[in-house]
Amino acid sequence: MSLEDFTVSESLLLTIAILGGTGKEGKGLAYRWAKAGYQILIGSRSSEKAVTTASQIMELLEGSSSVVGTTNLEAAGQADIVVVTVPYSAHRDTLESVKDVLKGKLLVDVTVPLIPPKVSKVQMPAAGSAAQEAKEIVGEDVEVVAAFQNVSHEHLLGEENVECDVLVTGTSKKARAEVLKLVEATGLTGWDAGPIENSVVVEGLTSVLININKQYGSTHAGIKITDVPKRSPD
Amino acid sequence: MSLEDFTVSESLLLTIAILGGTGKEGKGLAYRWAKAGYQILIGSRSSEKAVTTASQIMELLEGSSSVVGTTNLEAAGQADIVVVTVPYSAHRDTLESVKDVLKGKLLVDVTVPLIPPKVSKVQMPAAGSAAQEAKEIVGEDVEVVAAFQNVSHEHLLGEENVECDVLVTGTSKKARAEVLKLVEATGLTGWDAGPIENSVVVEGLTSVLININKQYGSTHAGIKITDVPKRSPD
């Protein structure tokens, strides 16, 4: 099945909740996925804020898509795929507040465990990474995949070509393959980067990129995988 | 000072020891650095093997450079910069065996803590990374920098253009700057990737790249940093 088939047929059946979707990361992803045909639920602690953000995105899209704002819990409950884009300080609370409605769903964690003020230094939680911590919180019946941590999300809110690949780690190859479809739908290039234990690399890479921005005066350093002739996984 | 100035004048004064230099990683680096004008000491547990490797590299270089084989201890004792390119299983023993002659020197750690058979899964030592473990072993008077973990070293043994950037982490900005000069001397592009705590990302990236090679049928996946207009650090 090609991406085109996917976005036209299968994706219409899928609803994606974006928890913390009023932040710039969530907005950018919501915009790209809504455009590709997914049903989007913007979640927030305040449903009012979520409704405002949903309207803003609908305006950008000129109305042809479905973006609805509600609470994090409502959004997670109604969605097939639940994406977390909250600051690390709200990561645990957000997951605890929705974990009862996640059973059997796919959780996509975009969180980077940055601990201010040393955001250019890798500082992982005891679980090993934010994604592994998420897995501990949500339990056995939820597949957890980490992705999109290295992308400058404001670039997603538009037609711009984003010069950054997406490394996808997660609890199973099948779950990673699902998220690779979501990456393609945003127009970016995704890579199966292995098991959930590899999330430390991808989350930590954000601190490395922040460090490079600081040292070299750039603002949106990214990464590209090189020297891989074939693009589809075996 | 430009790279040209560096390789012509300053580098002639510098001697680099490559511990475990009979392996393919060490040979590739030795070849490129010898070519750039550095004095190279190939170290090995067996000085006989080191002498053989040194001759092989001298042959490739057609004799115009200085590459000498000896024991790890001798090499480390005589060098200004000491590079470790041993398999992770020999990492601690090698460092313990030379630590008394490292005081005041710069240690460059190329080691990736791969633990067979799961080499595509990130598995870091208790210290956080091989480089941090090296720092614990060699103590306060030695600067430790991690670099070159993601490069396919057999590519270095020739004139080939290597499509992989080098992320450089380490105990001080000054030490990282020194190693960035060594990266330039190999013809690769290096980046200051921050403090030694960030080594987990760069070492772990090797497992991610191994995973990508496995999934996508490639053999030499690498990374490039994108969207950084300016190349020299502030």
Coordinates of C-alpha atoms in Angstrom, one line a residue:
Chain A
M1 CA 0.0 0.0 0.0
S2 CA 1.4 3.4 -1.0
L3 CA 1.3 6.5 1.2
E4 CA -1.3 7.9 -1.1
D5 CA -3.6 5.0 -0.6
F6 CA -3.0 5.3 3.2
T7 CA -3.8 9.0 3.5
V8 CA -6.9 8.7 1.3
S9 CA -8.5 5.5 2.7
E10 CA -7.1 4.1 5.9
S11 CA -6.2 7.4 7.6
L12 CA -9.8 8.6 7.3
L13 CA -10.7 5.9 9.8
L14 CA -8.0 6.9 12.3
T15 CA -8.3 9.6 15.0
I16 CA -5.2 11.0 16.5
A17 CA -5.3 12.7 19.9
I18 CA -2.6 15.2 20.6
L19 CA -2.2 15.8 24.3
G20 CA -0.7 19.1 25.1
G21 CA -1.7 20.0 21.6
T22 CA -1.9 23.7 22.3
G23 CA 1.9 24.0 22.4
K24 CA 3.9 24.7 19.2
E25 CA 5.0 21.0 18.8
G26 CA 1.5 19.7 19.0
K27 CA 0.1 22.4 16.7
G28 CA 2.6 21.7 13.9
L29 CA 1.9 17.9 14.0
A30 CA -1.8 18.5 14.1
Y31 CA -1.6 20.8 11.1
R32 CA 0.3 18.3 9.0
W33 CA -1.7 15.2 10.0
A34 CA -5.1 17.0 9.5
K35 CA -3.9 18.0 6.1
A36 CA -3.1 14.4 5.3
G37 CA -6.6 13.3 6.2
Y38 CA -6.4 12.2 9.8
Q39 CA -9.1 13.2 12.3
I40 CA -7.4 15.3 15.0
L41 CA -8.4 15.8 18.6
I42 CA -6.4 18.6 20.3
G43 CA -6.2 17.8 24.0
S44 CA -5.3 20.2 26.8
R45 CA -5.8 20.5 30.5
S46 CA -8.2 23.4 29.6
S47 CA -10.7 22.4 26.9
E48 CA -11.2 26.1 26.2
K49 CA -7.6 26.5 25.1
A50 CA -7.9 23.3 23.1
V51 CA -10.9 24.6 21.2
T52 CA -9.1 27.9 20.4
T53 CA -6.1 26.0 19.1
A54 CA -8.3 23.7 17.0
S55 CA -10.0 26.8 15.4
Q56 CA -6.6 28.3 14.6
I57 CA -5.5 25.1 12.9
M58 CA -8.8 24.8 11.0
E59 CA -8.3 28.4 9.8
L60 CA -4.8 27.6 8.5
L61 CA -6.2 24.6 6.7
E62 CA -9.1 26.6 5.3
G63 CA -11.7 24.3 6.8
S64 CA -11.4 21.1 4.8
S65 CA -10.3 19.0 7.7
S66 CA -11.4 17.8 11.1
V67 CA -9.7 19.3 14.1
V68 CA -11.6 19.4 17.4
G69 CA -10.5 20.7 20.8
T70 CA -11.3 19.0 24.1
T71 CA -9.7 17.9 27.4
N72 CA -6.7 15.5 27.4
L73 CA -8.9 12.7 28.9
E74 CA -11.7 13.1 26.3
A75 CA -9.2 13.3 23.4
A76 CA -7.3 10.2 24.6
G77 CA -10.5 8.3 25.2
Q78 CA -11.8 8.9 21.7
A79 CA -8.6 8.4 19.7
D80 CA -7.0 5.4 18.0
I81 CA -3.5 6.9 18.4
V82 CA -2.5 9.1 21.3
V83 CA 0.4 11.5 20.9
V84 CA 2.0 13.3 23.9
T85 CA 3.6 16.6 23.3
V86 CA 3.9 18.2 26.8
P87 CA 6.9 19.7 28.4
Y88 CA 8.8 17.1 30.5
S89 CA 7.6 18.6 33.7
A90 CA 4.0 17.7 32.9
H91 CA 4.9 14.3 31.3
R92 CA 4.1 12.0 34.3
D93 CA 0.9 13.8 35.4
T94 CA -0.5 13.9 31.9
L95 CA 0.1 10.2 31.4
E96 CA -1.3 9.3 34.8
S97 CA -4.4 11.3 34.0
V98 CA -5.2 9.3 30.8
K99 CA -3.7 5.9 31.4
D100 CA -7.1 4.2 32.1
V101 CA -8.3 5.0 28.6
L102 CA -5.1 3.9 26.8
K103 CA -5.5 0.1 26.9
G104 CA -5.0 -1.4 23.4
K105 CA -4.0 2.0 21.9
L106 CA -0.7 3.2 20.4
L107 CA 1.0 5.9 22.5
V108 CA 3.5 8.2 20.6
D109 CA 5.8 10.1 23.0
V110 CA 7.4 13.3 21.6
T111 CA 8.7 14.4 25.0
V112 CA 12.3 15.3 25.5
P113 CA 13.4 15.2 29.2
L114 CA 15.1 18.6 29.2
I115 CA 15.9 19.8 32.7
P116 CA 16.5 23.6 32.7
P117 CA 18.8 25.4 32.9
K118 CA 21.2 22.8 31.5
V119 CA 19.2 21.9 28.4
S120 CA 22.3 21.2 26.3
K121 CA 23.3 18.5 28.7
V122 CA 21.7 15.0 28.5
Q123 CA 19.9 14.3 31.7
M124 CA 17.7 11.2 31.5
P125 CA 15.2 10.0 34.0
A126 CA 15.8 6.8 36.0
A127 CA 13.8 4.7 33.6
G128 CA 16.4 5.5 30.9
S129 CA 14.4 7.9 28.8
A130 CA 11.1 9.7 28.8
A131 CA 9.6 7.0 26.5
Q132 CA 10.7 4.2 28.9
E133 CA 9.2 6.1 31.8
A134 CA 6.0 6.5 29.8
K135 CA 5.9 2.7 29.2
E136 CA 6.3 2.2 33.0
I137 CA 3.4 4.5 33.7
V138 CA 0.9 3.2 31.0
G139 CA 1.7 -0.5 31.5
E140 CA 1.6 -3.7 29.5
D141 CA -1.4 -3.2 27.3
V142 CA -0.1 0.0 25.5
E143 CA 2.5 0.1 22.8
V144 CA 4.8 3.1 23.3
V145 CA 6.7 4.6 20.4
A146 CA 9.1 7.7 20.6
A147 CA 9.4 10.0 17.6
F148 CA 9.7 13.6 16.4
Q149 CA 11.9 14.8 19.3
N150 CA 14.5 16.4 17.1
V151 CA 12.2 18.4 14.7
S152 CA 11.8 22.1 15.0
H153 CA 8.0 22.0 15.2
E154 CA 7.3 25.5 14.2
H155 CA 8.6 24.4 10.7
L156 CA 5.7 22.0 10.5
L157 CA 3.1 24.8 10.6
G158 CA 3.5 25.5 6.9
E159 CA 4.6 24.0 3.6
E160 CA 8.3 24.3 4.4
N161 CA 10.5 21.3 3.7
V162 CA 11.9 20.3 7.0
E163 CA 15.6 19.3 6.8
C164 CA 15.5 16.7 9.7
D165 CA 14.9 13.0 9.7
V166 CA 12.7 11.3 12.4
L167 CA 14.2 8.4 14.3
V168 CA 11.5 6.1 15.5
T169 CA 12.0 3.8 18.5
G170 CA 9.4 1.7 20.3
T171 CA 8.2 -1.4 22.0
S172 CA 7.6 -3.4 18.8
K173 CA 8.4 -3.4 15.2
K174 CA 4.7 -3.3 14.3
A175 CA 4.2 -0.2 16.4
R176 CA 7.2 1.5 14.9
A177 CA 5.9 0.7 11.4
E178 CA 2.6 2.4 12.3
V179 CA 4.4 5.5 13.4
L180 CA 6.6 5.5 10.3
K181 CA 3.4 6.0 8.4
L182 CA 2.6 9.0 10.6
V183 CA 6.0 10.4 9.8
E184 CA 5.5 10.0 6.1
A185 CA 2.2 11.7 6.4
T186 CA 4.0 14.8 7.7
G187 CA 6.3 14.8 4.7
L188 CA 9.4 13.9 6.7
T189 CA 11.7 10.9 6.4
G190 CA 11.4 8.4 9.2
W191 CA 13.7 5.5 10.2
D192 CA 13.1 2.5 12.3
A193 CA 15.7 3.1 15.0
G194 CA 15.1 0.0 17.1
P195 CA 13.8 -0.9 20.5
I196 CA 12.4 1.4 23.2
E197 CA 15.8 1.2 25.0
N198 CA 17.3 3.3 22.0
S199 CA 15.0 6.2 22.9
V200 CA 17.8 7.7 25.1
V201 CA 19.8 8.4 21.9
V202 CA 17.0 10.1 20.1
E203 CA 15.8 12.1 23.1
G204 CA 19.3 13.0 24.0
L205 CA 20.1 14.1 20.5
T206 CA 17.9 17.1 21.2
S207 CA 20.4 18.3 23.8
V208 CA 23.3 17.7 21.3
L209 CA 21.4 19.7 18.7
I210 CA 20.7 22.5 21.2
N211 CA 24.4 22.5 22.0
I212 CA 25.3 22.7 18.3
N213 CA 22.9 25.6 17.9
K214 CA 24.6 27.4 20.8
Q215 CA 28.1 26.7 19.6
Y216 CA 27.6 27.5 15.9
G217 CA 25.0 30.2 16.0
S218 CA 22.3 28.2 14.3
T219 CA 18.7 27.9 15.4
H220 CA 17.4 24.7 13.9
A221 CA 20.2 22.1 13.6
G222 CA 18.8 18.7 12.6
I223 CA 20.1 15.4 11.5
K224 CA 19.9 13.3 8.3
I225 CA 20.7 9.6 8.0
T226 CA 23.2 9.1 5.2
D227 CA 24.4 6.2 3.0
V228 CA 21.2 4.1 3.1
P229 CA 20.3 3.3 -0.6
K230 CA 16.9 1.6 0.2
R231 CA 14.2 3.4 2.0
S232 CA 11.6 0.8 2.9
P233 CA 12.3 -1.5 5.8
D234 CA 12.8 -5.2 5.1
Chain B
M1 CA 44.9 29.3 12.2
S2 CA 43.6 27.4 9.2
L3 CA 43.7 23.6 9.0
E4 CA 46.5 23.9 6.4
D5 CA 48.7 25.8 8.9
F6 CA 47.9 23.3 11.6
T7 CA 48.8 20.2 9.5
V8 CA 52.0 21.8 8.3
S9 CA 53.4 23.3 11.4
E10 CA 51.7 22.4 14.7
S11 CA 50.8 18.8 13.9
L12 CA 54.5 18.0 13.2
L13 CA 55.1 18.5 16.8
L14 CA 52.3 16.3 18.0
T15 CA 52.5 12.6 18.5
I16 CA 49.3 10.5 18.5
A17 CA 49.2 7.0 20.1
I18 CA 46.5 4.7 18.9
L19 CA 45.9 2.0 21.5
G20 CA 44.5 -1.1 19.9
G21 CA 45.7 0.4 16.7
T22 CA 46.0 -3.0 14.9
G23 CA 42.2 -3.1 14.6
K24 CA 40.4 -1.7 11.5
E25 CA 39.2 1.4 13.4
G26 CA 42.7 2.3 14.6
K27 CA 44.3 1.6 11.2
G28 CA 42.0 3.9 9.3
L29 CA 42.5 6.8 11.8
A30 CA 46.3 6.2 11.8
Y31 CA 46.4 6.3 8.0
R32 CA 44.5 9.6 7.8
W33 CA 46.4 11.3 10.6
A34 CA 49.8 10.1 9.4
K35 CA 48.9 11.5 6.0
A36 CA 48.1 14.9 7.6
G37 CA 51.5 15.0 9.1
Y38 CA 51.0 13.7 12.6
Q39 CA 53.6 11.3 14.2
I40 CA 51.8 8.0 14.8
L41 CA 52.5 5.4 17.4
I42 CA 50.5 2.2 16.9
G43 CA 50.0 0.5 20.3
S44 CA 48.9 -3.1 20.9
R45 CA 49.2 -5.7 23.6
S46 CA 51.7 -7.4 21.3
S47 CA 54.4 -5.0 20.0
E48 CA 55.1 -7.5 17.2
K49 CA 51.5 -7.1 15.8
A50 CA 51.8 -3.3 16.2
V51 CA 55.1 -3.3 14.2
T52 CA 53.4 -5.3 11.4
T53 CA 50.4 -2.9 11.3
A54 CA 52.7 0.1 11.3
S55 CA 54.6 -1.3 8.2
Q56 CA 51.3 -1.9 6.4
I57 CA 50.2 1.7 7.0
M58 CA 53.6 3.0 5.9
E59 CA 53.3 1.0 2.7
L60 CA 49.9 2.5 2.0
L61 CA 51.3 5.9 2.5
E62 CA 54.4 5.1 0.4
G63 CA 56.8 5.9 3.1
S64 CA 56.6 9.7 3.5
S65 CA 55.2 9.6 7.0
S66 CA 56.1 8.4 10.5
V67 CA 54.1 5.4 11.8
V68 CA 55.8 3.3 14.5
G69 CA 54.5 0.1 16.2
T70 CA 55.1 -0.6 19.9
T71 CA 53.2 -1.7 23.1
N72 CA 50.2 0.2 24.3
L73 CA 52.1 1.4 27.4
E74 CA 55.1 2.6 25.4
A75 CA 52.9 4.4 22.8
A76 CA 50.8 6.1 25.5
G77 CA 53.9 7.2 27.4
Q78 CA 55.5 8.8 24.4
A79 CA 52.4 10.5 22.9
D80 CA 50.8 13.9 23.3
I81 CA 47.4 12.6 22.5
V82 CA 46.2 9.1 23.3
V83 CA 43.4 7.5 21.3
V84 CA 41.7 4.3 22.4
T85 CA 40.2 2.1 19.7
V86 CA 39.7 -1.2 21.5
P87 CA 36.6 -3.4 21.6
Y88 CA 34.5 -2.6 24.7
S89 CA 35.5 -5.8 26.4
A90 CA 39.1 -4.6 26.5
H91 CA 38.3 -1.0 27.4
R92 CA 38.8 -1.1 31.2
D93 CA 41.9 -3.3 31.1
T94 CA 43.6 -1.2 28.4
L95 CA 42.9 2.1 30.3
E96 CA 44.1 0.6 33.6
S97 CA 47.3 -0.5 32.0
V98 CA 48.2 3.0 30.7
K99 CA 46.6 5.3 33.2
D100 CA 49.9 6.1 35.1
V101 CA 51.4 7.7 31.9
L102 CA 48.3 9.7 30.9
K103 CA 48.6 12.6 33.4
G104 CA 48.2 15.9 31.6
K105 CA 47.5 14.3 28.3
L106 CA 44.4 14.3 26.1
L107 CA 42.5 10.9 25.9
V108 CA 40.3 10.4 22.9
D109 CA 37.9 7.5 23.4
V110 CA 36.5 5.9 20.2
T111 CA 35.0 2.9 22.1
V112 CA 31.3 1.9 21.7
P113 CA 29.9 -0.2 24.5
L114 CA 28.3 -2.8 22.3
I115 CA 27.3 -5.9 24.2
P116 CA 26.9 -8.9 21.8
P117 CA 24.6 -10.4 20.7
K118 CA 22.2 -7.4 21.1
V119 CA 24.4 -4.8 19.3
S120 CA 21.5 -2.9 17.9
K121 CA 20.1 -2.2 21.4
V122 CA 21.7 0.6 23.4
Q123 CA 23.3 -0.9 26.6
M124 CA 25.4 1.7 28.5
P125 CA 27.7 1.0 31.4
A126 CA 26.8 2.2 34.9
A127 CA 28.9 5.3 34.4
G128 CA 26.5 6.4 31.7
S129 CA 28.8 5.8 28.7
A130 CA 32.2 4.3 27.8
A131 CA 33.7 7.8 27.8
Q132 CA 32.4 8.6 31.3
E133 CA 33.7 5.2 32.4
A134 CA 37.1 6.1 30.9
K135 CA 37.1 9.4 32.8
E136 CA 36.4 7.5 36.1
I137 CA 39.4 5.2 35.4
V138 CA 41.9 7.8 34.3
G139 CA 41.0 10.4 36.9
E140 CA 41.2 14.1 37.3
D141 CA 44.4 15.0 35.4
V142 CA 43.3 13.7 32.1
E143 CA 40.9 15.4 29.7
V144 CA 38.6 12.8 28.0
V145 CA 36.9 13.4 24.7
A146 CA 34.7 10.9 22.8
A147 CA 34.6 10.9 19.0
F148 CA 34.5 8.8 15.8
Q149 CA 32.1 6.2 17.1
N150 CA 29.7 6.4 14.2
V151 CA 32.2 6.2 11.3
S152 CA 32.8 3.1 9.2
H153 CA 36.5 3.0 9.8
E154 CA 37.4 0.9 6.8
H155 CA 36.3 3.9 4.7
L156 CA 39.1 5.9 6.3
L157 CA 41.8 3.6 4.8
G158 CA 41.7 5.3 1.4
E159 CA 40.8 8.6 -0.2
E160 CA 37.1 7.9 -0.1
N161 CA 34.8 10.8 0.9
V162 CA 33.2 9.5 4.2
E163 CA 29.5 10.5 4.4
C164 CA 29.3 10.7 8.1
D165 CA 29.8 13.6 10.5
V166 CA 31.7 13.3 13.8
L167 CA 30.0 14.4 17.0
V168 CA 32.6 15.4 19.6
T169 CA 31.8 15.3 23.4
G170 CA 34.2 15.8 26.2
T171 CA 35.3 17.1 29.6
S172 CA 36.0 20.7 28.4
K173 CA 35.4 22.9 25.4
K174 CA 39.2 23.3 24.9
A175 CA 39.7 19.6 24.8
R176 CA 36.8 19.2 22.3
A177 CA 38.3 22.0 20.1
E178 CA 41.6 20.0 20.0
V179 CA 39.8 16.9 18.8
L180 CA 37.8 18.9 16.3
K181 CA 41.2 19.7 14.7
L182 CA 41.9 15.9 14.6
V183 CA 38.6 15.4 12.9
E184 CA 39.3 18.0 10.3
A185 CA 42.7 16.4 9.6
T186 CA 40.9 13.2 8.6
G187 CA 38.8 15.1 6.1
L188 CA 35.5 14.6 8.0
T189 CA 33.2 17.3 9.4
G190 CA 33.2 17.5 13.2
W191 CA 30.8 19.2 15.6
D192 CA 31.1 20.2 19.2
A193 CA 28.3 18.1 20.7
G194 CA 28.8 19.2 24.3
P195 CA 29.8 17.8 27.7
I196 CA 31.0 14.3 28.4
E197 CA 27.4 13.4 29.7
N198 CA 26.3 13.7 26.0
S199 CA 28.5 10.8 25.0
V200 CA 25.6 8.4 25.6
V201 CA 23.9 9.8 22.6
V202 CA 26.9 9.5 20.3
E203 CA 27.9 6.0 21.5
G204 CA 24.3 4.9 21.4
L205 CA 23.8 6.3 17.9
T206 CA 26.0 3.4 16.7
S207 CA 23.4 0.9 17.9
V208 CA 20.7 3.0 16.1
L209 CA 22.8 3.0 12.9
I210 CA 23.4 -0.8 13.2
N211 CA 19.6 -1.2 13.6
I212 CA 19.0 1.0 10.5
N213 CA 21.6 -1.1 8.5
K214 CA 19.7 -4.3 9.6
Q215 CA 16.2 -2.9 8.8
Y216 CA 17.0 -1.2 5.5
G217 CA 19.7 -3.5 4.0
S218 CA 22.5 -1.0 4.1
T219 CA 26.0 -1.5 5.5
H220 CA 27.3 2.0 6.3
A221 CA 24.5 4.2 7.5
G222 CA 25.8 7.4 9.0
I223 CA 24.6 10.8 10.1
K224 CA 24.9 14.4 8.9
I225 CA 24.0 17.5 10.9
T226 CA 21.7 19.8 8.8
D227 CA 20.6 23.4 8.8
V228 CA 23.7 24.9 10.4
P229 CA 24.9 27.8 8.2
K230 CA 28.1 28.6 10.0
R231 CA 30.8 25.9 10.5
S232 CA 33.3 27.4 13.0
P233 CA 32.3 27.3 16.7
D234 CA 31.8 30.7 18.5

